Amino acid sequence: MIGMIRPPHTLSVAPMMDWTDRHCRAFHRHLTRHALLYTEMVTADAVRFGDRGRVIGFSTDEHPVALQLGGSEPSAMAEAARIAEDFGYDEVNINVGCPSDRVQSGRFGACLMREPALVGRMVEAMRAAVSIPVTVKCRIGVDDQDPGPALDALTAAVATAGCRTLIVHARKAWLQGLSPKENRDVPPLDYDRVDALKAANPGMTIVLNGGLLCLNAVQAALARGLDGGMVGRAAYQTPWVLADVDWQIFAAPPTDIDRHAVVEAMAEYAGRARRDLGTPVKSVARHMLGLFQGLPGARAWRRYLSETMPNPDAGPDILIEAAKRVAPERRAAA
């Protein structure tokens, strides 16, 4: 299958608040050319009324890249989607999965699992406004909902409105009693429910999210008939997992990629971001702490960056200096 590139949703990196900003995505793009990257969740009003360059600006090197929107007003979501398309995003995604109190108070995120008709109206309004895909990321239910009817109702509503791609975090969200962090771990995973959803909706692209800690887990989901896997913490805590994505998941021709070369490329990026955007090097370096995870010298790499990057005068050279603490590693093409 080498050379037969699969669709971007085959492997995507989850939207993660406070993490998957443009600098994180630039780093991830050095590791994988084909994975679909998502922004952090951005509210529709922040897009409509905020500093758009700061809120949703990105580099063309990030493609394919999707903007995740939070909101519950169809017309506002449609306007934000139009702006996203004008900025050049490849997809807009509706957040129907975040369980935080702040999101609930705004009547969006996981609480929208209780309002499938409203989510359908948002999809309809957004699709009428843009030509790029409109997708939905959801849970299998919230609180005491039965995951069977809850997920089926949401799927039917968005499919009727023309949404063809649903990303399902295979856990319930408990809106009362669990923190957002606990909601990522405590509710049990139910992959069978997502598998059944795909079996009942063969024409939809169904992407599995939740608990996918390695590429073998993504490959297992694909083997069961799902259309893709979305990784979150695995990509952030052990980012080198993304270096195998292109050939293992997308069946793309293998490349020779080396962690030290990635550091050099990101040092150049950090220098440009500092010069052009006023970005402190810390904002780039913090995403790279796990790059050498599992290798001799990884602790020294993290320690050096942790000690030097808080200095507002720190330059991109701290990345090069930190990497000297890890022995060079040449990685042969697979």
Coordinates of C-alpha atoms in Angstrom, one line a residue:
M1 CA 0.0 0.0 0.0
I2 CA 3.0 2.3 0.1
G3 CA 2.3 5.4 -2.0
M4 CA -1.5 5.1 -1.6
I5 CA -2.1 8.1 0.7
R6 CA -5.2 7.8 2.9
P7 CA -7.6 10.6 3.7
P8 CA -6.5 13.1 6.4
H9 CA -9.0 11.9 9.0
T10 CA -7.3 8.5 9.0
L11 CA -5.1 10.0 11.7
S12 CA -5.7 13.3 13.4
V13 CA -4.3 15.2 16.4
A14 CA -7.0 16.2 18.8
P15 CA -7.9 19.8 19.7
M16 CA -6.5 20.3 23.2
M17 CA -7.1 23.5 25.1
D18 CA -4.0 25.4 26.0
W19 CA -1.9 23.0 23.9
T20 CA -2.6 22.7 20.2
D21 CA -1.8 26.3 19.4
R22 CA -0.1 27.3 16.1
H23 CA 3.4 26.6 17.6
C24 CA 2.4 23.1 18.7
R25 CA 1.0 22.5 15.2
A26 CA 4.1 23.8 13.6
F27 CA 6.1 21.3 15.7
H28 CA 3.8 18.4 14.9
R29 CA 3.9 19.2 11.2
H30 CA 7.7 18.6 11.3
L31 CA 6.9 15.0 12.4
T32 CA 4.0 14.2 10.1
R33 CA 3.1 15.6 6.7
H34 CA -0.3 13.9 6.4
A35 CA -2.0 13.9 9.8
L36 CA -4.9 16.3 10.1
L37 CA -4.2 18.9 12.8
Y38 CA -6.8 20.7 14.9
T39 CA -6.7 24.1 16.6
E40 CA -7.7 24.5 20.2
M41 CA -11.4 25.2 20.6
V42 CA -12.2 28.8 19.8
T43 CA -15.6 30.3 20.5
A44 CA -17.5 31.7 17.6
D45 CA -17.7 35.1 19.2
A46 CA -13.9 35.2 19.6
V47 CA -13.6 34.6 15.9
R48 CA -16.2 37.2 15.0
F49 CA -15.2 40.0 17.3
G50 CA -11.6 39.3 18.5
D51 CA -8.2 39.9 17.0
R52 CA -8.5 37.3 14.2
G53 CA -4.8 37.1 13.4
R54 CA -4.0 36.3 17.0
V55 CA -7.0 34.0 17.6
I56 CA -7.0 31.9 14.5
G57 CA -3.9 32.9 12.5
F58 CA -1.8 30.0 11.2
S59 CA 0.9 29.1 8.8
T60 CA 0.3 27.6 5.4
D61 CA 2.8 24.9 6.4
E62 CA 0.2 23.5 8.8
H63 CA -2.1 22.2 6.1
P64 CA -4.2 20.1 6.4
V65 CA -5.6 22.0 9.4
A66 CA -9.1 22.3 10.9
L67 CA -10.5 25.0 13.2
Q68 CA -12.7 23.8 16.1
L69 CA -15.5 26.2 17.0
G70 CA -17.5 26.4 20.2
G71 CA -20.9 27.9 20.2
S72 CA -24.7 27.3 20.1
E73 CA -26.1 30.1 17.9
P74 CA -26.4 28.9 14.3
S75 CA -26.0 32.3 12.7
A76 CA -22.9 33.1 14.8
M77 CA -21.4 29.7 14.0
A78 CA -22.1 30.2 10.3
E79 CA -20.4 33.7 10.4
A80 CA -17.3 32.2 12.2
A81 CA -17.2 29.4 9.7
R82 CA -17.1 31.9 6.8
I83 CA -14.2 33.7 8.5
A84 CA -12.4 30.4 9.0
E85 CA -12.8 29.5 5.3
D86 CA -11.5 33.0 4.3
F87 CA -8.5 32.4 6.5
G88 CA -7.8 29.2 4.5
Y89 CA -8.8 26.4 7.0
D90 CA -9.5 23.0 5.4
E91 CA -12.4 22.2 7.8
V92 CA -14.5 23.6 10.6
N93 CA -15.5 21.4 13.5
I94 CA -18.2 21.8 16.1
N95 CA -17.3 21.0 19.7
V96 CA -20.0 18.8 21.2
G97 CA -17.6 17.1 23.7
C98 CA -15.9 19.6 26.1
P99 CA -17.3 19.1 29.6
S100 CA -15.8 22.2 31.4
D101 CA -18.0 24.5 33.5
R102 CA -17.0 27.5 31.4
V103 CA -18.2 25.8 28.2
Q104 CA -21.4 24.6 29.8
S105 CA -22.2 28.1 31.0
G106 CA -22.0 29.2 27.3
R107 CA -24.4 26.4 26.3
F108 CA -21.9 24.6 24.1
G109 CA -19.6 21.7 24.3
A110 CA -20.8 18.3 25.7
C111 CA -24.1 19.7 27.0
L112 CA -25.2 19.9 23.4
M113 CA -25.5 16.1 23.4
R114 CA -28.9 16.9 24.9
E115 CA -29.9 19.2 22.0
P116 CA -29.2 17.2 18.8
A117 CA -31.7 19.3 16.8
L118 CA -29.8 22.5 17.7
V119 CA -26.5 20.8 16.6
G120 CA -28.2 19.9 13.3
R121 CA -29.3 23.5 12.8
M122 CA -25.8 24.7 13.3
V123 CA -24.4 22.2 10.8
E124 CA -27.1 23.3 8.3
A125 CA -26.3 27.0 8.8
M126 CA -22.6 26.5 8.6
R127 CA -22.8 24.2 5.5
A128 CA -24.9 26.9 3.8
A129 CA -22.1 29.4 4.5
V130 CA -19.0 27.6 3.5
S131 CA -17.7 25.1 0.9
I132 CA -15.2 23.4 3.2
P133 CA -16.3 20.4 5.3
V134 CA -18.3 20.9 8.5
T135 CA -17.7 18.1 11.0
V136 CA -18.7 17.4 14.6
K137 CA -16.7 16.0 17.6
C138 CA -18.9 14.6 20.3
R139 CA -19.1 12.2 23.3
I140 CA -21.3 9.0 23.4
G141 CA -23.6 10.8 25.9
V142 CA -23.6 12.9 29.0
D143 CA -24.6 12.2 32.6
D144 CA -27.5 9.7 32.7
Q145 CA -28.1 9.5 29.0
D146 CA -28.3 6.1 27.4
P147 CA -25.4 6.1 25.0
G148 CA -27.4 4.2 22.4
P149 CA -30.2 6.6 21.8
A150 CA -28.2 9.7 22.6
L151 CA -25.4 9.0 20.1
D152 CA -27.9 7.8 17.5
A153 CA -30.0 11.0 17.9
L154 CA -27.0 13.3 17.5
T155 CA -25.8 11.3 14.5
A156 CA -29.2 11.4 12.7
A157 CA -29.5 15.1 13.3
V158 CA -26.1 16.1 11.9
A159 CA -26.3 13.5 9.0
T160 CA -29.7 15.0 8.0
A161 CA -28.1 18.4 8.0
G162 CA -25.3 17.1 5.7
C163 CA -22.4 16.4 8.0
R164 CA -20.5 13.5 6.7
T165 CA -17.8 13.2 9.4
L166 CA -18.3 12.5 13.1
I167 CA -15.4 12.2 15.6
V168 CA -16.5 10.3 18.7
H169 CA -14.8 10.4 22.0
A170 CA -15.8 6.9 23.2
R171 CA -16.7 8.0 26.8
K172 CA -19.6 9.7 28.4
A173 CA -19.0 13.2 29.8
W174 CA -20.2 13.8 33.4
L175 CA -21.1 17.4 33.6
Q176 CA -21.5 17.3 37.4
G177 CA -19.1 15.6 39.7
L178 CA -16.1 15.2 37.5
S179 CA -13.5 17.7 36.4
P180 CA -12.5 18.1 32.7
K181 CA -9.3 16.2 33.5
E182 CA -11.3 13.4 35.2
N183 CA -13.6 13.3 32.3
R184 CA -10.7 12.2 30.1
D185 CA -10.0 9.2 32.2
V186 CA -12.7 8.2 34.7
P187 CA -15.7 7.4 32.4
P188 CA -15.1 4.0 30.8
L189 CA -14.3 3.7 27.2
D190 CA -16.9 2.0 25.0
Y191 CA -15.4 1.3 21.6
D192 CA -18.1 -1.2 20.9
R193 CA -20.6 1.7 20.8
V194 CA -18.6 3.5 18.2
D195 CA -18.1 0.4 16.2
A196 CA -21.9 -0.1 16.2
L197 CA -22.4 3.5 15.1
K198 CA -20.2 2.9 12.1
A199 CA -22.0 -0.4 11.2
A200 CA -25.3 1.5 11.3
N201 CA -23.9 4.4 9.2
P202 CA -21.6 2.9 6.7
G203 CA -21.7 6.0 4.5
M204 CA -20.4 8.3 7.2
T205 CA -16.8 8.9 8.2
I206 CA -16.6 7.8 11.8
V207 CA -13.4 8.6 13.7
L208 CA -12.5 7.1 17.1
N209 CA -11.1 9.3 19.9
G210 CA -10.2 8.3 23.4
G211 CA -7.5 6.1 24.8
L212 CA -5.6 5.7 21.6
L213 CA -2.1 5.8 23.1
C214 CA -0.1 4.2 20.2
L215 CA -0.4 3.7 16.5
N216 CA -1.2 0.0 17.0
A217 CA -4.5 1.1 18.7
V218 CA -5.3 3.3 15.7
Q219 CA -4.5 0.4 13.3
A220 CA -6.8 -1.8 15.4
A221 CA -9.7 0.7 15.0
L222 CA -9.1 0.8 11.2
A223 CA -9.1 -2.9 11.1
R224 CA -12.5 -3.0 12.8
G225 CA -13.9 -0.8 10.0
L226 CA -13.6 2.6 11.5
D227 CA -12.4 5.4 9.2
G228 CA -9.8 6.9 11.5
G229 CA -8.3 7.6 14.9
M230 CA -7.7 10.8 16.7
V231 CA -4.8 10.9 19.2
G232 CA -4.5 13.5 21.9
R233 CA -2.2 13.1 24.9
A234 CA -0.1 10.5 23.1
A235 CA 0.8 13.1 20.5
Y236 CA 1.6 15.7 23.2
Q237 CA 3.4 13.6 25.8
T238 CA 5.3 11.4 23.4
P239 CA 5.3 13.4 20.2
W240 CA 7.8 11.2 18.4
V241 CA 4.9 8.7 17.9
L242 CA 3.9 11.1 15.1
A243 CA 7.1 10.4 13.2
D244 CA 5.8 6.9 12.2
V245 CA 2.3 8.1 11.2
D246 CA 3.0 8.8 7.5
W247 CA 4.2 5.4 6.6
Q248 CA 2.4 3.3 9.2
I249 CA -1.0 4.9 8.9
F250 CA -1.1 6.8 5.6
A251 CA 1.0 4.3 3.7
A252 CA 3.1 7.2 2.4
P253 CA 6.6 6.6 1.1
P254 CA 8.9 6.5 4.2
T255 CA 11.2 9.3 5.0
D256 CA 14.4 9.6 7.0
I257 CA 13.6 11.9 10.0
D258 CA 15.9 12.7 13.0
R259 CA 15.0 14.3 16.3
H260 CA 18.0 16.6 16.2
A261 CA 17.1 17.8 12.7
V262 CA 13.6 18.6 14.1
V263 CA 15.2 20.6 16.9
E264 CA 17.2 22.6 14.3
A265 CA 14.1 23.3 12.2
M266 CA 12.1 24.3 15.3
A267 CA 14.9 26.6 16.4
E268 CA 14.7 28.4 13.1
Y269 CA 10.9 28.5 13.5
A270 CA 11.2 29.9 17.0
G271 CA 13.5 32.6 15.7
R272 CA 11.0 33.6 13.0
A273 CA 8.1 33.6 15.5
R274 CA 10.1 35.7 17.9
R275 CA 11.0 38.2 15.2
D276 CA 7.7 38.4 13.3
L277 CA 5.1 37.7 16.0
G278 CA 6.9 38.7 19.2
T279 CA 6.5 35.2 20.4
P280 CA 8.7 34.2 23.4
V281 CA 10.8 31.1 22.8
K282 CA 9.0 29.5 25.8
S283 CA 5.8 29.4 23.8
V284 CA 7.5 27.2 21.2
A285 CA 9.8 25.2 23.5
R286 CA 7.1 24.1 25.9
H287 CA 5.5 21.9 23.2
M288 CA 8.8 20.0 22.7
L289 CA 9.6 18.8 26.2
G290 CA 8.6 15.2 25.3
L291 CA 10.5 15.0 22.0
F292 CA 13.3 12.8 23.4
Q293 CA 11.1 10.8 25.8
G294 CA 12.6 7.4 26.5
L295 CA 16.1 8.2 25.2
P296 CA 19.2 8.7 27.3
G297 CA 19.5 12.4 28.0
A298 CA 15.8 13.1 27.8
R299 CA 15.7 14.2 31.4
A300 CA 18.6 16.6 30.8
W301 CA 16.9 18.0 27.7
R302 CA 13.7 18.7 29.7
R303 CA 15.6 20.1 32.7
Y304 CA 17.7 22.5 30.6
L305 CA 14.7 23.8 28.7
S306 CA 12.6 24.1 31.9
E307 CA 15.3 26.2 33.5
T308 CA 16.1 28.4 30.6
M309 CA 12.9 29.0 28.6
P310 CA 11.1 31.1 31.3
N311 CA 13.7 33.9 30.8
P312 CA 11.9 36.4 28.5
D313 CA 15.3 37.1 26.8
A314 CA 15.9 33.4 26.0
G315 CA 16.6 32.9 22.3
P316 CA 16.1 29.9 20.0
D317 CA 19.7 28.8 20.7
I318 CA 18.4 27.2 23.9
L319 CA 16.8 24.5 21.9
I320 CA 20.1 23.7 20.2
E321 CA 22.0 23.8 23.5
A322 CA 19.4 21.5 25.2
A323 CA 19.7 19.0 22.4
K324 CA 23.4 18.6 23.0
R325 CA 22.5 16.8 26.1
V326 CA 21.0 13.9 24.1
A327 CA 23.3 11.7 22.0
P328 CA 22.7 12.1 18.2
E329 CA 20.3 9.5 16.8
R330 CA 20.1 8.7 13.1
R331 CA 16.8 7.1 12.2
A332 CA 16.8 4.9 9.1
A333 CA 13.8 5.1 6.8
A334 CA 11.3 2.4 7.5

